[in-house]
């Protein structure tokens, strides 16, 4: 599907047999067309590069959430190489989660979310592989719809699948998406693929 250029609200409908899935599409005017709109919010600032030397190091098998709970807003975390299994992270404002090469958050097919954003702002996720989470329909492995100014970059979000053992799931496609984005979020240089709903 390739979106057109005319601003407005649209719907994409995919039909297979008797089943159908719809997805809303909102086309907005380009930046050049909106430059006179004084009510448009400014773009988010790029976060400062966290100092990996001073970052809190978290290895596989350690609780990332326990490390988050023990530190103040604005802390940077370096997730070490290896599989961090069945972890759900609820960050505080301004926190950064940087993956060492080969750092993987693995939901093991049962954990719903890798990140639960709440109403936090200015969180950075960089250099991670996030896979095998089981977000419910219309939610994401990175679940951040009420957040502000998050940046996700150089990250791969893949294989978010439904819990097919659930009585609410009767066929493929009843799971969620890779990333449920928030207000003024930037997602760049990332790959979001093979997730049940979007991405």
Short mmCIF file of C-alpha atoms in Angstrom, two decimals:
data_model
loop_
_atom_site.label_atom_id
_atom_site.label_comp_id
_atom_site.label_asym_id
_atom_site.label_seq_id
_atom_site.Cartn_x
_atom_site.Cartn_y
_atom_site.Cartn_z
CA UNK A 1 0.00 0.00 0.00
CA UNK A 2 1.33 3.44 -0.96
CA UNK A 3 -0.42 6.44 0.55
CA UNK A 4 -1.48 9.33 -1.65
CA UNK A 5 -0.57 12.97 -1.10
CA UNK A 6 -4.00 14.42 -0.35
CA UNK A 7 -4.34 15.12 3.40
CA UNK A 8 -7.23 13.42 5.16
CA UNK A 9 -8.40 10.35 7.05
CA UNK A 10 -8.57 7.08 5.13
CA UNK A 11 -8.91 3.37 5.77
CA UNK A 12 -7.08 0.41 4.29
CA UNK A 13 -9.11 -2.80 4.22
CA UNK A 14 -7.57 -6.22 3.59
CA UNK A 15 -9.97 -9.07 2.87
CA UNK A 16 -9.20 -12.80 2.78
CA UNK A 17 -12.10 -15.22 2.52
CA UNK A 18 -14.70 -14.11 5.04
CA UNK A 19 -12.18 -12.33 7.23
CA UNK A 20 -11.16 -8.68 6.97
CA UNK A 21 -8.76 -6.37 8.76
CA UNK A 22 -8.92 -2.59 8.55
CA UNK A 23 -6.28 -0.04 9.43
CA UNK A 24 -6.73 3.74 9.73
CA UNK A 25 -4.40 5.95 7.70
CA UNK A 26 -3.99 9.67 8.39
CA UNK A 27 -2.26 11.69 5.69
CA UNK A 28 -1.01 15.07 6.88
CA UNK A 29 0.27 18.00 4.89
CA UNK A 30 4.02 18.05 4.25
CA UNK A 31 6.24 20.25 6.37
CA UNK A 32 6.57 22.78 3.57
CA UNK A 33 2.79 23.05 3.30
CA UNK A 34 2.46 23.50 7.07
CA UNK A 35 5.25 26.04 7.65
CA UNK A 36 2.76 28.85 8.25
CA UNK A 37 0.85 26.85 10.86
CA UNK A 38 1.95 28.48 14.11
CA UNK A 39 0.01 25.90 16.12
CA UNK A 40 2.22 23.01 14.97
CA UNK A 41 4.40 21.69 17.82
CA UNK A 42 8.16 21.94 17.32
CA UNK A 43 9.96 18.77 16.33
CA UNK A 44 11.54 16.84 19.20
CA UNK A 45 15.14 17.57 20.05
CA UNK A 46 17.65 14.82 19.47
CA UNK A 47 18.68 13.34 22.82
CA UNK A 48 22.20 13.81 24.02
CA UNK A 49 24.39 10.78 23.40
CA UNK A 50 24.51 8.93 26.73
CA UNK A 51 27.94 8.33 28.20
CA UNK A 52 28.34 4.56 28.03
CA UNK A 53 31.20 4.67 30.51
CA UNK A 54 28.89 5.99 33.22
CA UNK A 55 25.84 3.97 32.13
CA UNK A 56 24.42 1.37 34.50
CA UNK A 57 25.39 -2.02 33.08
CA UNK A 58 22.71 -4.74 33.14
CA UNK A 59 23.55 -8.28 32.13
CA UNK A 60 21.33 -11.16 31.00
CA UNK A 61 19.53 -12.70 33.97
CA UNK A 62 19.44 -9.43 35.90
CA UNK A 63 16.18 -7.52 36.34
CA UNK A 64 16.23 -4.40 34.18
CA UNK A 65 13.17 -3.07 36.01
CA UNK A 66 14.87 -3.42 39.39
CA UNK A 67 17.77 -1.34 38.03
CA UNK A 68 15.30 1.27 36.73
CA UNK A 69 13.42 1.42 40.05
CA UNK A 70 16.67 1.99 41.96
CA UNK A 71 17.81 4.96 39.84
CA UNK A 72 16.57 8.49 39.21
CA UNK A 73 15.05 9.88 36.02
CA UNK A 74 17.62 10.56 33.32
CA UNK A 75 19.76 7.48 34.02
CA UNK A 76 21.39 5.67 31.08
CA UNK A 77 21.48 1.86 31.00
CA UNK A 78 23.78 -0.32 28.92
CA UNK A 79 22.16 -3.71 28.25
CA UNK A 80 24.96 -6.19 27.83
CA UNK A 81 25.26 -8.74 25.03
CA UNK A 82 23.00 -11.78 25.34
CA UNK A 83 19.31 -12.60 25.84
CA UNK A 84 17.37 -10.64 28.42
CA UNK A 85 14.36 -12.95 28.71
CA UNK A 86 10.77 -12.05 29.74
CA UNK A 87 11.66 -8.48 30.73
CA UNK A 88 9.13 -5.63 30.80
CA UNK A 89 10.59 -2.17 31.38
CA UNK A 90 8.66 0.82 32.76
CA UNK A 91 11.12 3.69 32.28
CA UNK A 92 11.30 7.05 34.02
CA UNK A 93 11.57 10.37 32.18
CA UNK A 94 14.80 10.91 30.26
CA UNK A 95 16.13 7.38 30.67
CA UNK A 96 18.19 5.74 27.92
CA UNK A 97 18.40 2.04 27.10
CA UNK A 98 21.39 1.29 24.88
CA UNK A 99 22.12 -2.21 23.66
CA UNK A 100 25.60 -3.61 23.39
CA UNK A 101 26.00 -5.41 20.06
CA UNK A 102 24.03 -8.64 20.37
CA UNK A 103 21.78 -7.44 23.21
CA UNK A 104 18.32 -8.99 22.77
CA UNK A 105 15.10 -8.45 24.71
CA UNK A 106 13.27 -11.77 24.26
CA UNK A 107 9.64 -12.06 25.36
CA UNK A 108 9.73 -15.85 24.94
CA UNK A 109 6.32 -15.72 23.27
CA UNK A 110 4.50 -15.00 26.55
CA UNK A 111 5.55 -11.57 27.83
CA UNK A 112 3.27 -8.89 26.38
CA UNK A 113 5.49 -5.80 26.30
CA UNK A 114 9.20 -5.00 26.28
CA UNK A 115 8.55 -1.34 27.19
CA UNK A 116 5.47 0.15 28.87
CA UNK A 117 5.81 3.89 28.46
CA UNK A 118 2.96 5.28 30.55
CA UNK A 119 3.17 9.08 30.29
CA UNK A 120 6.96 9.33 30.33
CA UNK A 121 8.91 11.71 28.11
CA UNK A 122 12.31 11.86 26.41
CA UNK A 123 13.16 8.15 26.65
CA UNK A 124 15.75 6.75 24.23
CA UNK A 125 15.94 3.14 23.01
CA UNK A 126 18.97 2.40 20.85
CA UNK A 127 20.78 -0.60 19.40
CA UNK A 128 18.47 -3.35 20.68
CA UNK A 129 16.83 -6.39 19.15
CA UNK A 130 13.33 -6.81 20.59
CA UNK A 131 11.69 -10.09 19.66
CA UNK A 132 9.14 -12.76 20.54
CA UNK A 133 6.83 -10.53 22.59
CA UNK A 134 3.08 -11.23 22.63
CA UNK A 135 1.30 -7.85 22.64
CA UNK A 136 -2.51 -7.99 22.45
CA UNK A 137 -4.27 -6.53 19.41
CA UNK A 138 -3.79 -2.76 19.01
CA UNK A 139 -0.86 -2.69 21.44
CA UNK A 140 2.85 -2.99 20.76
CA UNK A 141 5.94 -4.77 21.99
CA UNK A 142 7.02 -1.17 22.62
CA UNK A 143 3.77 0.20 24.08
CA UNK A 144 4.10 3.98 24.22
CA UNK A 145 0.90 5.72 23.00
CA UNK A 146 0.75 8.27 25.84
CA UNK A 147 4.43 9.17 25.84
CA UNK A 148 6.12 12.32 24.55
CA UNK A 149 9.37 12.83 22.62
CA UNK A 150 10.70 9.26 22.70
CA UNK A 151 13.47 8.32 20.27
CA UNK A 152 13.89 4.77 19.00
CA UNK A 153 16.83 4.21 16.70
CA UNK A 154 19.07 1.48 15.32
CA UNK A 155 16.63 -1.04 16.81
CA UNK A 156 14.98 -4.14 15.36
CA UNK A 157 11.50 -5.09 16.57
CA UNK A 158 10.39 -8.46 15.21
CA UNK A 159 8.23 -11.54 15.71
CA UNK A 160 5.65 -9.95 18.00
CA UNK A 161 3.02 -12.67 17.88
CA UNK A 162 -0.28 -13.46 19.52
CA UNK A 163 -0.66 -15.88 22.37
CA UNK A 164 -2.45 -18.47 20.26
CA UNK A 165 -3.42 -20.43 23.36
CA UNK A 166 -5.68 -17.55 24.41
CA UNK A 167 -9.42 -18.23 23.90
CA UNK A 168 -9.65 -14.74 22.35
CA UNK A 169 -7.24 -15.70 19.58
CA UNK A 170 -8.69 -17.99 16.94
CA UNK A 171 -6.43 -17.24 13.97
CA UNK A 172 -3.23 -15.55 12.87
CA UNK A 173 -3.40 -11.79 13.01
CA UNK A 174 -4.99 -11.45 16.45
CA UNK A 175 -1.81 -10.15 18.05
CA UNK A 176 -0.39 -6.65 18.21
CA UNK A 177 2.28 -4.55 16.55
CA UNK A 178 5.97 -3.87 16.88
CA UNK A 179 5.74 -0.26 18.09
CA UNK A 180 2.72 1.69 19.33
CA UNK A 181 4.03 5.22 18.93
CA UNK A 182 3.47 8.27 21.08
CA UNK A 183 3.36 12.05 20.66
CA UNK A 184 6.32 13.52 18.75
CA UNK A 185 8.13 10.18 18.77
CA UNK A 186 11.02 9.57 16.36
CA UNK A 187 11.66 6.07 15.00
CA UNK A 188 14.67 5.98 12.69
CA UNK A 189 17.28 3.66 11.22
CA UNK A 190 15.24 0.77 12.59
CA UNK A 191 13.64 -2.39 11.22
CA UNK A 192 10.13 -3.35 12.36
CA UNK A 193 8.98 -6.58 10.74
CA UNK A 194 7.08 -9.86 11.10
CA UNK A 195 4.70 -8.62 13.78
CA UNK A 196 1.07 -9.73 13.83
CA UNK A 197 -0.59 -6.37 13.26
CA UNK A 198 1.62 -3.51 12.04
CA UNK A 199 5.29 -3.70 11.18
#
